[in-house]
mmCIF file of C-alpha atoms in Angstrom:
data_model
loop_
_atom_site.group_PDB
_atom_site.id
_atom_site.type_symbol
_atom_site.label_atom_id
_atom_site.label_comp_id
_atom_site.label_asym_id
_atom_site.label_seq_id
_atom_site.Cartn_x
_atom_site.Cartn_y
_atom_site.Cartn_z
ATOM 1 C CA MET A 1 20.187 63.975 163.325
ATOM 2 C CA PRO A 2 23.901 63.207 164.542
ATOM 3 C CA PRO A 3 26.050 65.509 166.506
ATOM 4 C CA LYS A 4 28.189 68.008 164.232
ATOM 5 C CA ILE A 5 32.121 66.786 163.935
ATOM 6 C CA LYS A 6 34.097 69.228 166.263
ATOM 7 C CA ASP A 7 37.542 70.233 164.175
ATOM 8 C CA ILE A 8 40.103 70.286 167.360
ATOM 9 C CA CYS A 9 43.618 71.058 167.617
ATOM 10 C CA LEU A 10 45.626 69.788 170.241
ATOM 11 C CA ILE A 11 49.039 70.748 170.560
ATOM 12 C CA GLY A 12 51.251 68.363 172.828
ATOM 13 C CA ALA A 13 50.977 64.933 171.354
ATOM 14 C CA GLY A 14 52.834 63.218 174.195
ATOM 15 C CA GLY A 15 51.807 60.142 176.576
ATOM 16 C CA VAL A 16 48.711 62.495 178.209
ATOM 17 C CA GLY A 17 47.919 64.382 174.577
ATOM 18 C CA THR A 18 48.223 61.203 172.375
ATOM 19 C CA ILE A 19 45.440 59.495 174.643
ATOM 20 C CA ALA A 20 43.419 62.432 174.900
ATOM 21 C CA ALA A 21 43.779 63.107 170.873
ATOM 22 C CA TYR A 22 42.853 58.988 170.408
ATOM 23 C CA ILE A 23 39.561 59.381 173.003
ATOM 24 C CA LEU A 24 38.287 62.763 171.344
ATOM 25 C CA GLU A 25 38.477 60.744 167.810
ATOM 26 C CA LYS A 26 36.971 57.712 168.873
ATOM 27 C CA SER A 27 34.119 59.790 170.153
ATOM 28 C CA GLN A 28 33.031 60.117 166.028
ATOM 29 C CA ARG A 29 32.512 63.624 167.089
ATOM 30 C CA ALA A 30 35.848 64.966 166.513
ATOM 31 C CA ARG A 31 38.526 65.447 164.093
ATOM 32 C CA VAL A 32 41.709 66.302 166.095
ATOM 33 C CA THR A 33 45.013 67.867 164.145
ATOM 34 C CA ALA A 34 47.644 67.315 166.345
ATOM 35 C CA VAL A 35 50.920 69.764 166.314
ATOM 36 C CA LEU A 36 53.792 67.314 166.645
ATOM 37 C CA ARG A 37 57.405 68.556 166.937
ATOM 38 C CA SER A 38 60.348 66.340 166.615
ATOM 39 C CA ASN A 39 58.353 63.039 166.080
ATOM 40 C CA TYR A 40 56.367 64.435 163.285
ATOM 41 C CA ALA A 41 58.069 62.761 160.233
ATOM 42 C CA LEU A 42 57.900 59.633 162.263
ATOM 43 C CA VAL A 43 54.131 59.419 163.537
ATOM 44 C CA LYS A 44 53.172 60.984 159.959
ATOM 45 C CA GLN A 45 54.815 57.870 158.346
ATOM 46 C CA HIS A 46 53.988 55.113 160.864
ATOM 47 C CA GLY A 47 51.430 56.426 163.207
ATOM 48 C CA PHE A 48 51.574 55.844 167.049
ATOM 49 C CA ASP A 49 51.423 52.151 168.555
ATOM 50 C CA ILE A 50 49.864 52.760 171.926
ATOM 51 C CA ASP A 51 49.452 49.665 174.817
ATOM 52 C CA SER A 52 46.906 51.044 177.237
ATOM 53 C CA VAL A 53 44.495 49.843 179.776
ATOM 54 C CA ASP A 54 41.446 51.424 178.678
ATOM 55 C CA HIS A 55 42.007 50.773 175.456
ATOM 56 C CA GLY A 56 44.241 47.706 174.609
ATOM 57 C CA ASN A 57 46.917 47.752 172.098
ATOM 58 C CA VAL A 58 46.229 49.576 168.926
ATOM 59 C CA ARG A 59 48.914 49.892 166.342
ATOM 60 C CA ASN A 60 50.042 52.433 163.832
ATOM 61 C CA TRP A 61 47.377 54.751 164.900
ATOM 62 C CA ARG A 62 47.311 58.425 163.827
ATOM 63 C CA PRO A 63 44.964 61.474 164.332
ATOM 64 C CA TYR A 64 43.204 62.826 161.507
ATOM 65 C CA ASN A 65 45.506 65.335 160.867
ATOM 66 C CA VAL A 66 49.352 66.009 161.588
ATOM 67 C CA VAL A 67 51.129 68.857 161.363
ATOM 68 C CA SER A 68 54.756 70.071 162.436
ATOM 69 C CA SER A 69 53.865 73.575 163.630
ATOM 70 C CA ILE A 70 51.338 75.671 165.042
ATOM 71 C CA ALA A 71 51.517 77.726 162.200
ATOM 72 C CA SER A 72 50.584 74.568 159.655
ATOM 73 C CA ALA A 73 47.329 73.943 161.570
ATOM 74 C CA THR A 74 46.068 77.268 159.969
ATOM 75 C CA THR A 75 47.169 76.587 156.372
ATOM 76 C CA ASN A 76 43.918 74.808 155.678
ATOM 77 C CA LYS A 77 41.559 77.697 157.399
ATOM 78 C CA GLN A 78 39.735 75.188 159.539
ATOM 79 C CA SER A 79 37.853 76.876 162.187
ATOM 80 C CA TYR A 80 38.399 74.808 165.498
ATOM 81 C CA GLY A 81 35.839 74.428 168.429
ATOM 82 C CA PHE A 82 38.449 73.431 170.673
ATOM 83 C CA ILE A 83 42.332 74.012 170.836
ATOM 84 C CA VAL A 84 43.804 71.552 173.386
ATOM 85 C CA ILE A 85 46.835 72.034 174.991
ATOM 86 C CA THR A 86 48.943 68.870 176.642
ATOM 87 C CA THR A 87 52.504 70.706 176.705
ATOM 88 C CA LYS A 88 54.451 70.738 179.926
ATOM 89 C CA ALA A 89 53.323 73.492 182.070
ATOM 90 C CA LEU A 90 56.731 75.714 181.616
ATOM 91 C CA PRO A 91 56.480 79.563 181.728
ATOM 92 C CA ASP A 92 58.984 79.759 178.482
ATOM 93 C CA LEU A 93 57.368 77.048 176.744
ATOM 94 C CA THR A 94 53.480 78.538 177.884
ATOM 95 C CA SER A 95 54.917 82.413 176.820
ATOM 96 C CA SER A 96 56.067 81.088 173.161
ATOM 97 C CA LEU A 97 52.856 78.986 172.912
ATOM 98 C CA ILE A 98 50.637 82.217 173.571
ATOM 99 C CA SER A 99 52.482 84.477 170.643
ATOM 100 C CA ASP A 100 51.599 81.525 168.129
ATOM 101 C CA LEU A 101 47.946 80.561 169.453
ATOM 102 C CA LYS A 102 46.228 83.839 168.263
ATOM 103 C CA PRO A 103 45.567 82.458 164.297
ATOM 104 C CA LEU A 104 43.809 79.535 165.656
ATOM 105 C CA ILE A 105 41.170 81.209 167.265
ATOM 106 C CA THR A 106 37.818 81.823 165.994
ATOM 107 C CA PRO A 107 36.107 84.327 168.001
ATOM 108 C CA GLN A 108 32.693 83.247 169.763
ATOM 109 C CA LYS A 109 33.625 79.790 168.530
ATOM 110 C CA THR A 110 36.690 78.620 170.074
ATOM 111 C CA ALA A 111 37.831 77.321 173.286
ATOM 112 C CA LEU A 112 40.921 76.703 175.003
ATOM 113 C CA ALA A 113 41.397 73.510 177.091
ATOM 114 C CA LEU A 114 44.295 72.866 179.290
ATOM 115 C CA LEU A 115 45.049 69.555 180.220
ATOM 116 C CA GLN A 116 47.982 70.062 182.019
ATOM 117 C CA ASN A 117 49.802 70.171 185.717
ATOM 118 C CA GLY A 118 49.868 72.540 188.030
ATOM 119 C CA LEU A 119 48.461 75.453 189.820
ATOM 120 C CA ALA A 120 47.419 79.158 188.417
ATOM 121 C CA ILE A 121 48.343 77.841 184.758
ATOM 122 C CA GLU A 122 45.321 79.479 183.438
ATOM 123 C CA ALA A 123 46.439 83.118 184.173
ATOM 124 C CA PRO A 124 48.661 83.882 181.332
ATOM 125 C CA PHE A 125 45.786 82.412 178.759
ATOM 126 C CA ALA A 126 43.442 84.578 180.623
ATOM 127 C CA ALA A 127 45.613 87.174 180.116
ATOM 128 C CA ALA A 128 46.187 87.108 176.145
ATOM 129 C CA PHE A 129 42.715 85.750 175.433
ATOM 130 C CA PRO A 130 40.036 87.770 177.592
ATOM 131 C CA ASN A 131 37.150 86.977 175.295
ATOM 132 C CA THR A 132 37.699 83.329 174.724
ATOM 133 C CA PRO A 133 36.410 80.509 177.139
ATOM 134 C CA ILE A 134 38.838 78.775 178.897
ATOM 135 C CA LEU A 135 38.409 75.052 180.161
ATOM 136 C CA SER A 136 41.232 73.252 182.870
ATOM 137 C CA GLY A 137 41.599 69.959 183.361
ATOM 138 C CA VAL A 138 43.657 67.530 185.624
ATOM 139 C CA SER A 139 43.639 63.871 184.918
ATOM 140 C CA MET A 140 44.949 60.625 186.921
ATOM 141 C CA ILE A 141 45.790 58.532 183.712
ATOM 142 C CA GLY A 142 49.552 57.265 184.149
ATOM 143 C CA SER A 143 50.500 57.446 180.258
ATOM 144 C CA GLN A 144 53.853 58.078 179.164
ATOM 145 C CA LEU A 145 55.726 58.301 176.091
ATOM 146 C CA THR A 146 58.119 55.428 175.637
ATOM 147 C CA SER A 147 59.315 56.149 172.519
ATOM 148 C CA GLU A 148 58.836 58.982 169.698
ATOM 149 C CA THR A 149 55.858 56.358 168.652
ATOM 150 C CA THR A 150 54.883 54.535 171.337
ATOM 151 C CA ILE A 151 52.890 54.913 173.993
ATOM 152 C CA PHE A 152 52.364 53.174 177.576
ATOM 153 C CA HIS A 153 49.389 54.078 179.497
ATOM 154 C CA GLN A 154 48.896 52.203 182.630
ATOM 155 C CA TYR A 155 46.461 53.607 184.748
ATOM 156 C CA GLN A 156 42.727 54.427 184.007
ATOM 157 C CA ASP A 157 41.767 57.755 182.589
ATOM 158 C CA VAL A 158 40.065 59.513 184.977
ATOM 159 C CA SER A 159 40.211 62.971 184.402
ATOM 160 C CA LYS A 160 38.053 66.449 185.646
ATOM 161 C CA VAL A 161 37.094 69.382 183.443
ATOM 162 C CA GLY A 162 35.420 72.519 183.774
ATOM 163 C CA ALA A 163 35.508 76.168 182.898
ATOM 164 C CA TYR A 164 37.847 78.586 184.791
ATOM 165 C CA PHE A 165 35.657 81.466 184.304
ATOM 166 C CA HIS A 166 38.478 84.391 183.992
ATOM 167 C CA ARG A 167 35.523 86.729 183.566
ATOM 168 C CA VAL A 168 32.094 86.890 183.399
ATOM 169 C CA ASP A 169 29.875 89.512 181.542
ATOM 170 C CA ASP A 170 27.841 90.252 178.230
ATOM 171 C CA THR A 171 31.025 89.337 176.307
ATOM 172 C CA LEU A 172 31.605 86.080 177.722
ATOM 173 C CA PRO A 173 28.738 84.951 180.033
ATOM 174 C CA LYS A 174 28.791 82.096 182.279
ATOM 175 C CA ALA A 175 26.442 80.003 180.767
ATOM 176 C CA THR A 176 28.670 79.887 177.557
ATOM 177 C CA GLN A 177 31.626 78.784 179.226
ATOM 178 C CA PHE A 178 30.087 76.448 181.348
ATOM 179 C CA ASP A 179 28.403 75.025 177.971
ATOM 180 C CA ALA A 180 32.062 74.720 176.377
ATOM 181 C CA ALA A 181 33.066 72.783 178.954
ATOM 182 C CA ARG A 182 29.745 70.597 179.230
ATOM 183 C CA LEU A 183 30.151 69.561 175.629
ATOM 184 C CA PHE A 184 34.132 68.937 175.733
ATOM 185 C CA VAL A 185 33.101 66.440 178.753
ATOM 186 C CA GLU A 186 30.105 65.141 176.685
ATOM 187 C CA ILE A 187 32.757 64.419 173.526
ATOM 188 C CA TYR A 188 35.390 63.022 175.620
ATOM 189 C CA ASN A 189 33.183 60.590 177.534
ATOM 190 C CA ALA A 190 31.438 59.607 173.948
ATOM 191 C CA GLY A 191 35.158 58.125 173.426
ATOM 192 C CA LEU A 192 35.335 56.343 176.747
ATOM 193 C CA VAL A 193 32.202 54.085 176.240
ATOM 194 C CA ASP A 194 34.327 50.950 175.773
ATOM 195 C CA ALA A 195 36.681 52.009 178.174
ATOM 196 C CA LYS A 196 34.345 52.818 180.800
ATOM 197 C CA LEU A 197 33.080 49.165 180.759
ATOM 198 C CA LYS A 198 36.524 47.951 180.900
ATOM 199 C CA SER A 199 38.162 50.036 183.686
ATOM 200 C CA GLY A 200 35.655 52.399 184.840
ATOM 201 C CA ALA A 201 37.638 55.496 182.782
ATOM 202 C CA ARG A 202 35.608 58.662 182.684
ATOM 203 C CA CYS A 203 35.542 62.483 182.361
ATOM 204 C CA VAL A 204 33.526 64.223 184.903
ATOM 205 C CA LEU A 205 32.152 68.064 184.497
ATOM 206 C CA SER A 206 33.776 69.744 187.547
ATOM 207 C CA LYS A 207 32.241 73.277 188.797
ATOM 208 C CA ASN A 208 35.213 73.772 191.013
ATOM 209 C CA ILE A 209 37.872 73.138 188.488
ATOM 210 C CA VAL A 210 40.589 75.342 190.917
ATOM 211 C CA GLY A 211 39.689 73.038 193.844
ATOM 212 C CA ALA A 212 40.364 70.115 191.694
ATOM 213 C CA ARG A 213 43.816 71.293 190.972
ATOM 214 C CA TRP A 214 44.393 71.378 194.558
ATOM 215 C CA GLY A 215 43.306 68.171 194.755
ATOM 216 C CA LYS A 216 45.744 66.688 192.102
ATOM 217 C CA LEU A 217 48.246 68.898 193.580
ATOM 218 C CA LEU A 218 48.186 66.482 197.004
ATOM 219 C CA TRP A 219 49.777 63.698 194.619
ATOM 220 C CA ASN A 220 51.866 65.970 192.399
ATOM 221 C CA ALA A 221 53.549 68.014 195.033
ATOM 222 C CA SER A 222 54.456 65.231 197.036
ATOM 223 C CA PHE A 223 54.730 61.496 194.954
ATOM 224 C CA ASN A 224 56.346 63.299 191.812
ATOM 225 C CA THR A 225 58.659 65.472 193.728
ATOM 226 C CA LEU A 226 59.900 63.212 196.128
ATOM 227 C CA CYS A 227 60.420 60.153 193.498
ATOM 228 C CA THR A 228 62.303 62.505 191.605
ATOM 229 C CA LEU A 229 64.806 63.775 193.931
ATOM 230 C CA PRO A 230 66.218 59.816 194.478
ATOM 231 C CA ARG A 231 65.175 58.578 191.417
ATOM 232 C CA ILE A 232 62.916 55.781 192.801
ATOM 233 C CA SER A 233 59.528 54.481 192.053
ATOM 234 C CA VAL A 234 56.228 55.217 193.744
ATOM 235 C CA GLY A 235 56.288 51.530 195.195
ATOM 236 C CA ASP A 236 60.106 52.351 196.771
ATOM 237 C CA LEU A 237 58.813 55.689 197.958
ATOM 238 C CA LEU A 238 55.820 54.061 199.594
ATOM 239 C CA SER A 239 58.273 51.193 200.981
ATOM 240 C CA GLY A 240 60.912 53.309 202.588
ATOM 241 C CA PRO A 241 61.689 55.526 205.641
ATOM 242 C CA GLY A 242 60.458 58.588 203.553
ATOM 243 C CA ARG A 243 56.944 57.641 203.427
ATOM 244 C CA ASN A 244 56.290 59.167 206.996
ATOM 245 C CA THR A 245 59.357 62.148 207.576
ATOM 246 C CA LEU A 246 57.967 63.438 203.860
ATOM 247 C CA LEU A 247 55.607 62.342 201.914
ATOM 248 C CA GLU A 248 53.027 62.700 204.528
ATOM 249 C CA PRO A 249 54.202 65.913 205.788
ATOM 250 C CA THR A 250 54.404 67.629 202.400
ATOM 251 C CA MET A 251 50.761 66.531 201.972
ATOM 252 C CA ARG A 252 49.623 68.001 204.994
ATOM 253 C CA GLU A 253 51.268 70.879 204.014
ATOM 254 C CA VAL A 254 49.874 71.450 200.501
ATOM 255 C CA ALA A 255 46.201 70.338 202.318
ATOM 256 C CA ALA A 256 47.054 73.659 204.961
ATOM 257 C CA ILE A 257 47.872 75.535 201.779
ATOM 258 C CA ALA A 258 44.991 74.717 200.032
ATOM 259 C CA THR A 259 42.441 75.165 203.092
ATOM 260 C CA ALA A 260 43.662 78.783 204.060
ATOM 261 C CA ALA A 261 42.957 79.550 200.283
ATOM 262 C CA GLY A 262 39.379 77.873 201.038
ATOM 263 C CA TYR A 263 39.643 74.874 198.984
ATOM 264 C CA GLY A 264 39.717 72.868 201.920
ATOM 265 C CA ASP A 265 36.897 70.409 200.710
ATOM 266 C CA ALA A 266 39.422 69.159 198.000
ATOM 267 C CA VAL A 267 42.040 68.125 200.324
ATOM 268 C CA SER A 268 40.006 66.915 202.960
ATOM 269 C CA GLU A 269 41.653 64.244 205.225
ATOM 270 C CA ASN A 270 39.795 61.179 203.584
ATOM 271 C CA ILE A 271 41.447 62.708 200.193
ATOM 272 C CA VAL A 272 44.925 62.655 202.441
ATOM 273 C CA GLN A 273 44.342 59.020 203.243
ATOM 274 C CA LEU A 274 43.402 57.839 199.841
ATOM 275 C CA MET A 275 45.970 59.519 198.402
ATOM 276 C CA LEU A 276 48.384 57.723 201.186
ATOM 277 C CA HIS A 277 47.139 54.747 200.609
ATOM 278 C CA ASP A 278 45.694 54.345 197.017
ATOM 279 C CA SER A 279 48.836 53.043 195.210
ATOM 280 C CA PRO A 280 50.139 49.633 196.215
ATOM 281 C CA LEU A 281 53.806 49.025 197.609
ATOM 282 C CA THR A 282 54.831 47.185 194.574
ATOM 283 C CA SER A 283 54.358 50.262 192.209
ATOM 284 C CA SER A 284 56.796 50.741 189.480
ATOM 285 C CA PHE A 285 55.563 53.889 188.361
ATOM 286 C CA ARG A 286 58.057 56.576 187.625
ATOM 287 C CA PRO A 287 56.076 59.906 187.781
ATOM 288 C CA SER A 288 56.472 62.889 185.095
ATOM 289 C CA MET A 289 59.093 64.663 186.516
ATOM 290 C CA LEU A 290 61.050 61.813 187.036
ATOM 291 C CA VAL A 291 61.185 60.776 183.808
ATOM 292 C CA ASP A 292 61.913 64.581 182.440
ATOM 293 C CA LEU A 293 64.637 64.310 184.814
ATOM 294 C CA GLU A 294 65.774 61.130 183.044
ATOM 295 C CA ASN A 295 65.609 62.250 180.003
ATOM 296 C CA GLY A 296 67.391 65.906 180.568
ATOM 297 C CA ARG A 297 64.283 67.931 179.980
ATOM 298 C CA PRO A 298 63.151 70.565 182.159
ATOM 299 C CA LEU A 299 61.162 69.877 185.007
ATOM 300 C CA GLU A 300 57.272 71.550 185.728
ATOM 301 C CA LEU A 301 58.575 72.983 188.758
ATOM 302 C CA ASP A 302 57.147 76.817 189.341
ATOM 303 C CA VAL A 303 53.346 75.197 188.453
ATOM 304 C CA ILE A 304 53.920 72.401 190.952
ATOM 305 C CA LEU A 305 55.388 73.716 193.870
ATOM 306 C CA GLY A 306 56.359 77.415 192.839
ATOM 307 C CA ALA A 307 53.038 78.534 192.250
ATOM 308 C CA ALA A 308 51.857 77.060 195.780
ATOM 309 C CA LEU A 309 54.334 78.051 197.809
ATOM 310 C CA ARG A 310 53.551 81.736 196.867
ATOM 311 C CA VAL A 311 49.776 81.180 197.949
ATOM 312 C CA ALA A 312 51.229 79.690 201.249
ATOM 313 C CA LYS A 313 53.480 82.857 201.611
ATOM 314 C CA GLU A 314 50.662 85.362 200.947
ATOM 315 C CA LYS A 315 48.469 83.136 203.436
ATOM 316 C CA GLY A 316 51.027 82.691 206.312
ATOM 317 C CA VAL A 317 51.128 78.877 206.051
ATOM 318 C CA SER A 318 54.409 77.274 207.227
ATOM 319 C CA THR A 319 55.941 74.474 204.655
ATOM 320 C CA PRO A 320 59.359 73.963 206.003
ATOM 321 C CA VAL A 321 59.378 70.284 204.065
ATOM 322 C CA LEU A 322 57.997 71.518 200.418
ATOM 323 C CA SER A 323 60.272 74.759 200.929
ATOM 324 C CA GLN A 324 63.075 72.406 201.009
ATOM 325 C CA VAL A 325 61.924 69.990 198.591
ATOM 326 C CA TYR A 326 61.335 73.153 196.065
ATOM 327 C CA GLU A 327 64.910 74.606 196.831
ATOM 328 C CA LEU A 328 66.421 70.886 196.021
ATOM 329 C CA LEU A 329 64.557 70.430 192.919
ATOM 330 C CA ASN A 330 65.706 73.936 192.305
ATOM 331 C CA VAL A 331 69.436 72.870 192.154
ATOM 332 C CA VAL A 332 68.345 70.169 189.919
ATOM 333 C CA GLN A 333 66.537 72.523 187.353
ATOM 334 C CA TRP A 334 69.311 74.344 187.154
ATOM 335 C CA MET A 335 71.874 71.222 186.490
ATOM 336 C CA LEU A 336 69.592 70.451 183.593
ATOM 337 C CA VAL A 337 69.542 74.239 182.329
ATOM 338 C CA GLN A 338 73.469 74.217 182.426
ATOM 339 C CA ARG A 339 73.690 71.037 180.554
ATOM 340 C CA ALA A 340 71.338 71.768 177.762
ATOM 341 C CA GLY A 341 73.209 75.272 177.410
ATOM 342 C CA LYS A 342 76.497 72.806 176.931
ATOM 343 C CA LEU A 343 74.545 70.996 174.175
ATOM 344 C CA SER A 344 73.257 73.473 172.690
#
């Protein structure tokens, strides 16, 4: 008997979200309703054009259903197995999103899957939906929206997904949460069968997803932020003088915070060295925070640096470089907000 098809609502069809939607549908175990905003009409008419290292050239692809708002995702009264959130992890956006999500959640059936950057992103969802399983996911994917309907995906999709375990009791047993994470990973990997053979793409079920978030923060808190300030590529950062004076020190400060918080295994010396040497000096990749800056969009500053620095303060860890990078990017964020206010 074939597995039952899961209805999935995906919110945030950007570079990461569109690839996730494509994979979930390619599994033939999911129907995705994608909530779009400014590009809704174009995608509804033309679909997405995807240029992917994992999936090749895909033209005029669209999910099973495309809607223009979260409210529209409830009109057919679907009972969603998963709500996948791939928006930017911005505090104001998260607050407004949470207020709209309740009609999409079916008790004892729906799980939230947060495929977003940063630390402690799960907390506001856990507070709002204490009886709902929450899955947390991190990915190293290098996928970006290059126009309203085109996706450029240049690095293999290597994702980790696990249950957040925000509460464990008779109402929400640990097994229920783990099973939700395992099912999501199974469906995702079913959509990666061809890509795994082609590029090694894979989705791993993590038993320590908070540790995995600290591991990704080694990259995000260093490459993402330090490419953004001077507006340079990953290759330029690795080739220049900042490699030794900024890049490695930021990684080591993140590792020190994570170790103090109890996640040292996720930021071991081997992992630090891998992060430092994994990208070629010729890499033209421009990280997501830099792309946001270049497009005048708010930066994911709080979840990438702010949350880590709050843990550092609590644990008494010195962070001279990270703190300075944070303050500089705070000025950049202020500038973006000021410009957005003048345009509105």
